[in-house]
Coordinates of C-alpha atoms in Angstrom, one line a residue:
M834 CA 7.9 3.5 -19.6
T835 CA 7.0 0.1 -17.2
A836 CA 9.8 -1.5 -15.9
R837 CA 10.8 -5.3 -16.8
I838 CA 9.1 -7.7 -14.3
T839 CA 10.4 -11.0 -13.2
P840 CA 7.8 -13.9 -12.3
R841 CA 8.0 -15.6 -9.3
G842 CA 6.1 -18.2 -9.8
P843 CA 3.8 -20.1 -12.2
V844 CA 1.4 -17.8 -11.2
S845 CA 2.8 -14.8 -11.9
A846 CA 4.3 -15.9 -15.0
Q847 CA 1.3 -16.8 -16.6
L848 CA 0.1 -13.7 -16.3
L849 CA 2.5 -11.4 -18.0
Q850 CA 2.6 -14.1 -20.3
A851 CA -0.9 -13.7 -20.9
L852 CA -0.6 -10.0 -21.0
S853 CA 1.9 -9.7 -23.9
E854 CA -0.8 -11.2 -26.2
P855 CA -3.7 -8.6 -27.4
A856 CA -7.0 -9.3 -25.0
R857 CA -9.1 -10.9 -27.5
P858 CA -12.4 -12.2 -25.9
S859 CA -11.4 -15.7 -25.5
S860 CA -7.9 -16.3 -24.2
D861 CA -6.1 -19.4 -23.9
S862 CA -3.3 -18.0 -22.2
M863 CA -5.8 -16.0 -19.7
Q864 CA -7.6 -19.0 -18.9
R865 CA -4.3 -20.4 -18.2
T866 CA -3.5 -18.4 -15.5
L867 CA -6.3 -18.7 -14.3
D868 CA -6.5 -22.1 -13.7
A869 CA -2.9 -21.9 -12.4
A870 CA -4.3 -19.3 -9.6
R871 CA -6.5 -21.9 -8.4
E872 CA -4.3 -25.1 -8.5
A873 CA -2.0 -22.7 -6.5
L874 CA -4.7 -21.4 -4.0
D875 CA -5.6 -25.2 -3.5
Q876 CA -3.4 -25.9 -1.4
Q877 CA -4.0 -23.2 1.2
P878 CA -1.1 -20.5 1.1
Y879 CA -0.3 -17.4 3.2
V880 CA -1.3 -15.3 0.1
G881 CA 0.1 -11.7 2.4
T882 CA 3.8 -13.5 2.1
D883 CA 3.4 -15.7 -1.1
D884 CA 5.5 -13.8 -3.8
D885 CA 3.9 -15.8 -7.0
L886 CA 0.4 -14.0 -6.0
Q887 CA 1.4 -10.8 -4.4
L888 CA 3.1 -10.3 -7.4
A889 CA -0.2 -11.4 -9.8
L890 CA -2.1 -9.2 -8.0
L891 CA 0.2 -6.5 -8.0
V892 CA 0.3 -6.6 -11.7
S893 CA -3.4 -7.3 -12.1
Y894 CA -4.0 -4.2 -10.3
G895 CA -1.8 -2.3 -12.1
L896 CA -3.9 -2.6 -15.2
S897 CA -5.8 -0.5 -13.2
Y898 CA -3.6 2.3 -12.4
G899 CA -1.0 2.8 -15.3
G900 CA 2.9 2.4 -15.4
V901 CA 3.3 -0.9 -14.0
V902 CA 3.6 -3.2 -17.2
E903 CA 3.0 -2.4 -20.7
C904 CA 0.0 -4.4 -22.2
D905 CA -3.5 -3.9 -24.2
D906 CA -5.8 -1.7 -21.9
R907 CA -8.4 -3.9 -22.8
W908 CA -7.0 -6.4 -20.5
E909 CA -8.3 -4.3 -17.1
W910 CA -11.6 -5.4 -17.2
H911 CA -11.3 -8.9 -19.4
P912 CA -13.4 -11.3 -17.5
A913 CA -10.9 -14.4 -17.4
Q914 CA -8.1 -11.4 -15.6
V915 CA -10.5 -9.9 -13.5
A916 CA -11.4 -14.0 -12.1
V917 CA -7.5 -14.4 -11.7
R918 CA -7.6 -11.1 -9.6
T919 CA -10.8 -12.1 -7.5
A920 CA -9.9 -15.3 -6.6
I921 CA -6.3 -14.2 -5.2
E922 CA -8.4 -11.8 -3.3
D923 CA -10.7 -13.8 -1.6
L924 CA -8.0 -15.8 0.3
F925 CA -6.4 -12.7 0.9
E926 CA -9.1 -11.6 2.7
Q927 CA -10.2 -14.3 4.7
Q928 CA -7.0 -14.6 5.7
L929 CA -6.7 -10.9 6.4
R930 CA -10.2 -11.2 8.9
E931 CA -8.9 -14.3 10.3
R932 CA -5.4 -12.3 11.6
V933 CA -6.9 -8.9 12.3
E934 CA -8.5 -8.5 15.7
I935 CA -11.0 -6.4 15.6
G936 CA -12.2 -6.6 19.3
E937 CA -15.4 -4.6 20.7
L938 CA -16.5 -1.8 18.4
P939 CA -17.0 1.7 19.4
H940 CA -20.8 3.4 18.9
P941 CA -21.3 4.3 15.5
D942 CA -20.9 8.3 15.5
A943 CA -18.2 10.5 14.5
E944 CA -16.6 11.3 17.9
S945 CA -16.3 7.6 19.4
V946 CA -14.9 6.4 16.0
A947 CA -12.1 9.2 16.3
A948 CA -11.5 8.0 19.6
Y949 CA -11.5 4.2 19.1
L950 CA -9.1 5.3 16.2
F951 CA -6.7 7.4 18.0
A952 CA -5.9 4.9 20.9
A953 CA -6.0 2.5 18.7
T954 CA -3.1 3.8 16.6
A955 CA -1.6 5.0 19.7
E956 CA -0.8 1.1 21.0
D957 CA 2.7 0.3 21.5
S958 CA 3.4 -2.0 18.6
G959 CA 6.6 -3.4 19.4
P960 CA 10.2 -2.0 18.2
S961 CA 9.8 1.1 15.9
L962 CA 10.9 1.4 12.5
S963 CA 10.9 4.9 12.4
R964 CA 13.1 5.3 15.6
Y965 CA 15.7 2.6 14.2
L966 CA 15.9 4.9 10.7
A967 CA 16.5 8.0 13.3
K968 CA 19.3 6.7 15.4
K969 CA 20.7 3.6 14.2
A970 CA 20.2 3.2 10.4
T971 CA 23.5 3.2 7.8
R972 CA 22.9 5.0 4.4
E973 CA 22.2 1.2 2.8
Q974 CA 19.3 0.8 5.1
A975 CA 18.0 4.2 5.0
T976 CA 18.0 4.0 0.7
E977 CA 16.4 -0.1 1.3
F978 CA 13.8 1.8 3.1
I979 CA 12.9 4.0 0.1
I980 CA 12.6 1.2 -1.9
H981 CA 10.1 -0.5 0.0
R982 CA 8.2 2.8 0.8
S983 CA 8.3 3.6 -3.7
I984 CA 6.1 0.6 -4.3
Y985 CA 3.0 2.9 -2.7
T986 CA 4.7 6.5 -2.3
L987 CA 4.9 6.3 -6.6
K988 CA 1.7 6.2 -6.7
E989 CA 0.8 7.6 -3.0
A990 CA -3.2 9.3 -2.9
D991 CA -4.5 7.1 -5.5
P992 CA -5.8 3.7 -3.8
H993 CA -7.6 6.0 -1.5
S994 CA -8.8 8.1 -4.0
W995 CA -10.7 4.8 -5.5
A996 CA -13.6 5.3 -2.4
I997 CA -14.6 9.0 -3.6
P998 CA -17.4 8.5 -6.3
R999 CA -18.1 5.5 -3.5
L1000 CA -19.0 7.9 -0.9
T1001 CA -21.2 10.6 0.1
G1002 CA -22.1 13.6 1.9
R1003 CA -19.7 14.4 4.9
A1004 CA -17.1 11.4 4.8
K1005 CA -17.0 12.2 0.8
A1006 CA -15.8 16.1 1.4
A1007 CA -13.5 14.9 4.0
L1008 CA -11.7 12.1 1.7
V1009 CA -11.4 14.8 -1.2
E1010 CA -10.3 17.4 1.3
V1011 CA -7.0 15.8 2.1
Q1012 CA -6.8 14.0 -1.1
S1013 CA -6.0 17.4 -2.7
D1014 CA -3.4 18.0 0.0
E1015 CA -1.9 14.8 -0.9
Y1016 CA -2.1 15.4 -5.2
G1017 CA -0.3 19.0 -4.0
G1018 CA -3.4 21.2 -4.2
G1019 CA -3.4 22.1 -7.9
Q1020 CA 0.2 22.3 -8.2
P1021 CA 2.2 19.6 -9.6
S1022 CA 5.0 19.9 -8.6
R1023 CA 4.3 19.6 -4.7
M1024 CA 1.8 16.3 -5.3
H1025 CA 3.7 13.5 -2.7
S1026 CA 4.4 11.3 -5.3
V1027 CA 6.6 14.1 -7.3
I1028 CA 8.0 15.0 -4.3
F1029 CA 9.0 11.2 -2.7
A1030 CA 10.1 10.8 -6.6
K1031 CA 12.9 13.8 -5.9
T1032 CA 13.8 11.6 -2.2
M1033 CA 14.6 8.9 -4.4
A1034 CA 16.7 10.8 -6.9
G1035 CA 18.4 12.6 -3.8
V1036 CA 19.5 9.0 -2.8
G1037 CA 20.9 7.8 -6.2
L1038 CA 17.6 5.9 -7.0
D1039 CA 15.8 5.2 -10.3
P1040 CA 13.0 7.3 -9.1
S1041 CA 10.1 5.9 -12.0
Y1042 CA 7.5 3.7 -11.1
G1043 CA 8.3 -0.2 -10.7
A1044 CA 12.1 0.1 -11.2
Y1045 CA 12.5 -1.9 -7.8
I1046 CA 9.1 -4.3 -7.5
D1047 CA 12.1 -7.0 -8.7
R1048 CA 13.2 -6.3 -5.0
A1049 CA 10.7 -5.7 -3.0
P1050 CA 9.8 -9.1 -0.4
A1051 CA 6.0 -10.1 -0.7
V1052 CA 5.4 -8.2 2.6
T1053 CA 6.3 -5.0 1.2
L1054 CA 4.0 -5.7 -2.0
A1055 CA 0.9 -6.8 0.5
S1056 CA 0.5 -3.9 1.7
F1057 CA -0.3 -1.4 -1.4
N1058 CA -2.2 -4.7 -2.6
M1059 CA -4.1 -4.8 -0.1
M1060 CA -5.1 -0.9 -0.1
S1061 CA -6.0 -1.8 -4.0
M1062 CA -8.0 -4.2 -2.6
F1063 CA -9.9 -2.0 -0.5
G1064 CA -10.0 1.2 -2.7
L1065 CA -10.8 -1.1 -6.0
N1066 CA -13.9 -2.4 -4.3
R1067 CA -16.7 -0.8 -3.4
R1068 CA -18.1 -3.3 -1.0
L1069 CA -14.7 -2.7 1.2
R1070 CA -15.0 1.0 0.7
G1071 CA -15.6 0.8 4.8
A1072 CA -12.2 -0.5 5.0
I1073 CA -10.5 1.5 3.2
A1074 CA -12.1 4.4 4.9
G1075 CA -10.7 3.4 8.0
H1076 CA -7.5 2.1 6.7
L1077 CA -7.0 5.9 5.3
A1078 CA -7.5 7.4 8.9
A1079 CA -5.3 4.9 10.7
F1080 CA -2.5 5.7 7.8
E1081 CA -2.9 9.2 8.6
M1082 CA -2.5 9.1 12.3
T1083 CA 0.6 6.9 12.0
S1084 CA 2.4 9.0 9.9
S1085 CA 3.1 12.5 11.4
I1086 CA 5.5 11.7 14.2
P1087 CA 7.1 9.0 12.2
N1088 CA 7.9 11.2 9.3
R1089 CA 9.5 13.6 11.8
L1090 CA 11.7 10.7 12.9
Y1091 CA 12.6 9.9 9.1
G1092 CA 13.6 13.2 8.5
N1093 CA 15.6 13.6 11.3
G1094 CA 17.2 9.7 10.7
F1095 CA 17.9 11.1 7.0
R1096 CA 19.7 14.6 8.0
R1097 CA 21.8 12.4 10.3
L1098 CA 23.3 10.9 7.6
G1099 CA 24.1 13.6 5.9
Y1100 CA 21.2 14.2 3.6
D1101 CA 19.9 18.0 2.6
S1102 CA 16.2 19.0 2.0
E1103 CA 16.3 17.4 -1.4
V1104 CA 15.5 14.5 0.5
T1105 CA 14.1 15.3 3.2
D1106 CA 11.5 17.5 2.3
Y1107 CA 8.8 14.6 1.7
F1108 CA 9.1 13.7 4.9
D1109 CA 8.9 17.1 6.5
E1110 CA 6.0 17.5 4.3
H1111 CA 4.1 15.0 5.9
V1112 CA 5.0 16.0 9.6
E1113 CA 2.6 19.1 9.4
A1114 CA 0.3 18.1 6.7
D1115 CA -0.8 14.6 8.4
A1116 CA -1.4 16.1 11.7
V1117 CA -4.2 18.0 10.3
H1118 CA -5.1 15.1 7.8
E1119 CA -6.1 12.6 10.7
Q1120 CA -7.8 14.7 12.3
I1121 CA -10.4 14.8 9.2
A1122 CA -9.8 11.2 8.6
G1123 CA -10.8 10.0 11.6
R1124 CA -13.6 12.1 12.3
D1125 CA -15.2 13.3 9.3
L1126 CA -13.6 10.6 7.1
A1127 CA -14.3 7.2 9.4
G1128 CA -17.0 9.0 11.8
G1129 CA -18.6 10.8 9.1
L1130 CA -19.1 7.6 7.5
A1131 CA -19.9 5.4 10.6
E1132 CA -23.0 7.8 11.7
E1133 CA -24.1 7.9 7.7
H1134 CA -23.5 4.2 7.4
P1135 CA -23.6 2.2 10.8
E1136 CA -23.4 -1.3 8.8
L1137 CA -20.0 -0.1 7.4
L1138 CA -18.5 0.5 11.5
P1139 CA -17.1 -2.9 11.1
D1140 CA -15.2 -2.5 7.9
I1141 CA -13.9 0.7 9.1
V1142 CA -12.6 -1.2 12.1
F1143 CA -11.1 -4.0 10.3
G1144 CA -9.6 -1.5 7.6
A1145 CA -7.6 0.5 10.4
R1146 CA -6.7 -2.9 12.1
A1147 CA -5.1 -3.7 9.0
C1148 CA -2.9 -1.0 7.9
L1149 CA -1.6 -1.6 11.6
Y1150 CA -1.0 -4.9 10.9
A1151 CA 0.2 -4.8 7.3
D1152 CA 2.5 -1.9 8.1
G1153 CA 3.6 -3.8 11.5
L1154 CA 4.7 -6.6 9.3
V1155 CA 6.8 -5.0 6.8
G1156 CA 8.5 -2.6 9.7
A1157 CA 9.1 -5.8 11.9
H1158 CA 10.5 -7.7 8.2
M1159 CA 13.1 -4.8 7.7
L1160 CA 14.3 -4.4 11.0
E1161 CA 14.9 -8.4 11.7
R1162 CA 16.7 -8.7 8.4
W1163 CA 19.0 -5.7 9.5
Q1164 CA 19.5 -6.6 13.0
A1165 CA 20.9 -10.2 11.7
G1166 CA 23.0 -8.3 9.4
A1167 CA 21.4 -8.8 6.2
S1168 CA 19.3 -6.6 3.4
S1169 CA 15.5 -6.7 3.9
L1170 CA 15.1 -6.8 -0.1
R1171 CA 14.6 -9.9 -2.3
A1172 CA 18.5 -9.8 -3.5
E1173 CA 21.5 -10.7 -0.8
E1174 CA 23.2 -8.3 -2.3
T1175 CA 23.4 -4.9 -0.1
V1176 CA 22.0 -1.6 -2.4
T1177 CA 24.7 0.7 -2.2
V1178 CA 24.8 4.6 -2.8

């Protein structure tokens, strides 16, 4: 079952309309979507916070993931549909590169790259969402947190898995090792997306993918869309490797705090299992992703080092924006979701 998605502007409205039709070689409806996208992009909006463009990207990427919109599968690689996606991607990537500071690059060997990434992810980036969840969040705020997380986590590991056939040697072996754990090591019930679905059900939420897309603000969609952009474009394979390294390096301690926060709020292991699972698993994954994946890729392909660092820094940047959004809204006594009403449990 796929969710019913509400358009957020002319681009997403026209895209959803086009996808409701058969994917014919010549589609006036999808051409109108491309025209709408180009008109919107001509205004030079900041794509990272543009609800219309981020929803359009999410829907477009969803054609490759599945489970987002119900439509003719031939739309996935329809030339006009791909043109819509790449037009938005071009400005999104450009603006990310303008905002994400790379600084001085490490030497392209595994140990130097890993040391750089561990130092970068250890930097204090301001107020901590995980500490707030552990000590102060209400049940309503904790539930909102789960809704934000559901946009990516119900598809957990998939964006990074696009890179598997695009890597070789040490980096490829490392990515497969990490992803095997993410997918439950052969046990479907231990797939991280499945465990998170149980967390959602445990706090009274619908665990089906897309149930809360309409509630997720652009900044939350942008975090997932950025992963998809890195993973689906072979030229950005360095960025997706760096992203996963930073993602794993900033996971273990926050997940311990998230688990403690949900226990403080009275939830049992049905809810906290997902967070507890990541405390030990990601402490191992961060070493593999930092040295063998990112570092191994830099050794094999030094020309990808700038993108490896960019991907890691972009991960920290995007996650920081989502966390800051939630904290700012909650501290103002408001919901962090698109609708003003508070999620109740």
